[in-house]
Coordinates of C-alpha atoms in Angstrom, one line a residue:
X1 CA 28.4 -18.9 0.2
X2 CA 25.4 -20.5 2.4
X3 CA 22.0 -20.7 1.2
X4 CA 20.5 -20.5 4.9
X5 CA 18.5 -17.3 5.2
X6 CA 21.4 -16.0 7.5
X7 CA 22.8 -13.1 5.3
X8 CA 21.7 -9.0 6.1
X9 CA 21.8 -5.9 4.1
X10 CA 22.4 -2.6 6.1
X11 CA 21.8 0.5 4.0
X12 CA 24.2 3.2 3.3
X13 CA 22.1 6.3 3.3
X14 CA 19.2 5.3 6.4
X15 CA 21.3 2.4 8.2
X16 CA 18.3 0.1 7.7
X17 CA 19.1 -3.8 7.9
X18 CA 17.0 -6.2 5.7
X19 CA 17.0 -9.2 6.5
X20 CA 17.9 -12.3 7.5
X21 CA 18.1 -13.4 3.5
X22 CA 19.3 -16.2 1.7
X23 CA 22.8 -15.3 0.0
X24 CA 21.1 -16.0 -3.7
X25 CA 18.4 -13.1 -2.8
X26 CA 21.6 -11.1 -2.0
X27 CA 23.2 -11.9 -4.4
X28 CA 19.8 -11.6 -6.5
X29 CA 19.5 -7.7 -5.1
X30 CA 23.2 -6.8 -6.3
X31 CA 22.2 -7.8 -10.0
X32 CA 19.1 -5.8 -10.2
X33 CA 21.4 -2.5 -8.2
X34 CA 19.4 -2.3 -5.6
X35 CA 22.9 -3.2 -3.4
X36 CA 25.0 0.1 -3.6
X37 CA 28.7 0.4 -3.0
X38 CA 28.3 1.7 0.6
X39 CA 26.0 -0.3 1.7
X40 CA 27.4 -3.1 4.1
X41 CA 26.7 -7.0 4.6
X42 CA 26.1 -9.3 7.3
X43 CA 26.0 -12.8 8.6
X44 CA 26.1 -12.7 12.2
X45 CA 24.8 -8.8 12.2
X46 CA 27.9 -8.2 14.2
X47 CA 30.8 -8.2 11.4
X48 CA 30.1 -5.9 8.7
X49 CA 31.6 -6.0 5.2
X50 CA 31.0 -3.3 2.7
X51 CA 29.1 -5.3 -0.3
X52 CA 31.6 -5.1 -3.1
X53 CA 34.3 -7.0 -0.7
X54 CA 32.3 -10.0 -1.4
X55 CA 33.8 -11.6 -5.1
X56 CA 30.5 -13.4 -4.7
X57 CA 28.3 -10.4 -5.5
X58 CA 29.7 -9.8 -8.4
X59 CA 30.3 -6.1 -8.0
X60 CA 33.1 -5.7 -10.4
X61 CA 32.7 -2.7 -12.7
X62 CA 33.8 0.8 -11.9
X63 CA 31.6 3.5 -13.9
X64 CA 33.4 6.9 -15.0
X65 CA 29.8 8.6 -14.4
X66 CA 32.3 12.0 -15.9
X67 CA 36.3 12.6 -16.0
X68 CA 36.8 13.4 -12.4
X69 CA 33.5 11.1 -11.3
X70 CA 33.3 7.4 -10.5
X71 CA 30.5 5.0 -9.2
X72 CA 31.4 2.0 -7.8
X73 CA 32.1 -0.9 -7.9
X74 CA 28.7 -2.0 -9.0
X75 CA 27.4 -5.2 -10.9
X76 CA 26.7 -5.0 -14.1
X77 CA 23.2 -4.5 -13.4
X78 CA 24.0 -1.3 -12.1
X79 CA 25.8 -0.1 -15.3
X80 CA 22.5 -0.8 -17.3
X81 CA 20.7 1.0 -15.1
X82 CA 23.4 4.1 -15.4
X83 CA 22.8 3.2 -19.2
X84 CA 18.9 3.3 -19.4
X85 CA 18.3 6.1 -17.6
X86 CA 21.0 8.0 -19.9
X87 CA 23.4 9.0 -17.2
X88 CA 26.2 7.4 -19.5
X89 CA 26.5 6.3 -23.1
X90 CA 28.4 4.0 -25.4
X91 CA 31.2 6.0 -25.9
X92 CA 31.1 5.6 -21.1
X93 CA 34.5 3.3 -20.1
X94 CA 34.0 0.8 -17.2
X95 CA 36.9 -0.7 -15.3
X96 CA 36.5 -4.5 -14.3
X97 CA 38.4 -4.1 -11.1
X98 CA 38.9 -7.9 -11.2
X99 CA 40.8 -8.3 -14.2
X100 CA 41.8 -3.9 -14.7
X101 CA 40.5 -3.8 -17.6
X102 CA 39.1 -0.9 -19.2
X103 CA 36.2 -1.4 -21.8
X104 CA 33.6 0.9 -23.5
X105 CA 30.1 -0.1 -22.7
X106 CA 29.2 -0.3 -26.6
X107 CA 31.6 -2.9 -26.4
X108 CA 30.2 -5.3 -23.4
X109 CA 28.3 -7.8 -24.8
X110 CA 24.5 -7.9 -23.9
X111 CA 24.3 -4.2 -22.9
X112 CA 21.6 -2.3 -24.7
X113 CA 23.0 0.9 -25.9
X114 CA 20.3 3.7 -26.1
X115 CA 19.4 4.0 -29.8
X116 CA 18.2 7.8 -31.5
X117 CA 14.8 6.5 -31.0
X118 CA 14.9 5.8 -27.6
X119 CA 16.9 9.3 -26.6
X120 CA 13.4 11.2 -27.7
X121 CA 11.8 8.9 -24.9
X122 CA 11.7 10.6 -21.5
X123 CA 13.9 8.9 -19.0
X124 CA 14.2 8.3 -15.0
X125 CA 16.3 10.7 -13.0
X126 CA 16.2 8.7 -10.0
X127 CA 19.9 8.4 -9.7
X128 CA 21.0 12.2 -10.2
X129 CA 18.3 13.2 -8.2
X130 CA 19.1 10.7 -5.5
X131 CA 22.8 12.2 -5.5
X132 CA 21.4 15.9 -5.3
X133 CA 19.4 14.8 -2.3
X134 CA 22.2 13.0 -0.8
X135 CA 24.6 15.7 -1.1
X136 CA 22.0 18.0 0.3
X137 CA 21.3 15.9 3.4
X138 CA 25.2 15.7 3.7
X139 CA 25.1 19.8 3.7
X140 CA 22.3 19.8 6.6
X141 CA 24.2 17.3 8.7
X142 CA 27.5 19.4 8.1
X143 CA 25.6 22.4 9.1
X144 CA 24.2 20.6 11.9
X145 CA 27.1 19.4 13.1
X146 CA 28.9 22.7 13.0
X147 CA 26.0 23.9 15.6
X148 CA 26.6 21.2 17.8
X149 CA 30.7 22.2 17.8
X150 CA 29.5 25.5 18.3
X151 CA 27.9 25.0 21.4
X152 CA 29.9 22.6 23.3
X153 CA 32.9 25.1 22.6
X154 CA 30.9 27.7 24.3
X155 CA 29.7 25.0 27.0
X156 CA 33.6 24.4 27.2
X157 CA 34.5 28.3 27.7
X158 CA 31.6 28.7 30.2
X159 CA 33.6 25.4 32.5
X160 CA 36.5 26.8 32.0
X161 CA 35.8 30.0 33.2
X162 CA 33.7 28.8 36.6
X163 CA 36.6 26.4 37.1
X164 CA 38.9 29.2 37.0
X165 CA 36.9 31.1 39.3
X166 CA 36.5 27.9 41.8
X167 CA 40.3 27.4 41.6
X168 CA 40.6 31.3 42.7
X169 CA 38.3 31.2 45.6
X170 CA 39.9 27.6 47.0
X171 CA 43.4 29.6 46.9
X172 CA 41.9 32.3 49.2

């Protein structure tokens, strides 16, 4: 990947665009998860790619958040985020959708695995109550969006109706 500062980020959830970036600070963002798996990159800011198409990134690692839950594919920085904040735990499997395999994180070398000690310490919710708010913005634009259907159906009927009318008194 180039080097030039002609790479751009375009957020999932607001459709903000960040940039133009070198590919290494990209690259640098998908360590530290601040690159999610919706989120889309650029290097003309015409052609969009979502991020985890890009083998470069490094976004490899599916997270089973629960049984019928997934998050990804996310770098590995991601999954010690999930970790630290306590959304998942040792016993949490990860696919490596390069390779398919399946591993436990107590088994990934150089992830931190919350001890006893650190469970009595208070952690960040940021990411469950990110979700909730997405979900709940999702429900306001469904609802919002039903509205809109609403009323162009009865903009529709109301046409329909002086067409009709129209069409009778041009046949007179």
């Amino acid at each position: 990947m180039e080097s030039a500062p002609t790479w751009y980020l375009m957020k999932n959830e607001d459709g903000s665009i960040f940039g133009p970036i070198t590919f290494e600070q990209l690259h640098q963002w998908a360590l530290d998860a601040q690159v999610s798996p919706l989120d889309k990159i650029s290097s003309d800011e015409k052609t969009w790619a979502k991020a985890p198409m890009v083998p470069e990134l490094e976004m490899d690692y599916l997270i089973e958040v629960s049984p019928d839950q997934f998050y990804g594919p996310t770098t590995i920085g991601a999954v010690r985020e999930f970790l630290q904040i306590g959304e998942i735990n040792a016993e949490t499997p990860i696919t490596n959708c390069r390779d398919g395999s399946i591993t436990l994180i107590k088994d990934i070398p150089g992830l931190r695995v919350r001890s006893e000690e650190d469970e009595a310490a208070p952690v960040r919710t940021s990411i469950r109550i990110n979700l909730q708010q997405r979900v709940r913005d999702l429900e306001e634009a469904l609802m919002e969006e039903r509205r809109a259907r609403e009323q162009a159906e009865h903009l529709v009927e109301r046409l329909e109706a002086k067409l009709s009318e129209i069409t009778r008194a041009a046949s007179l």
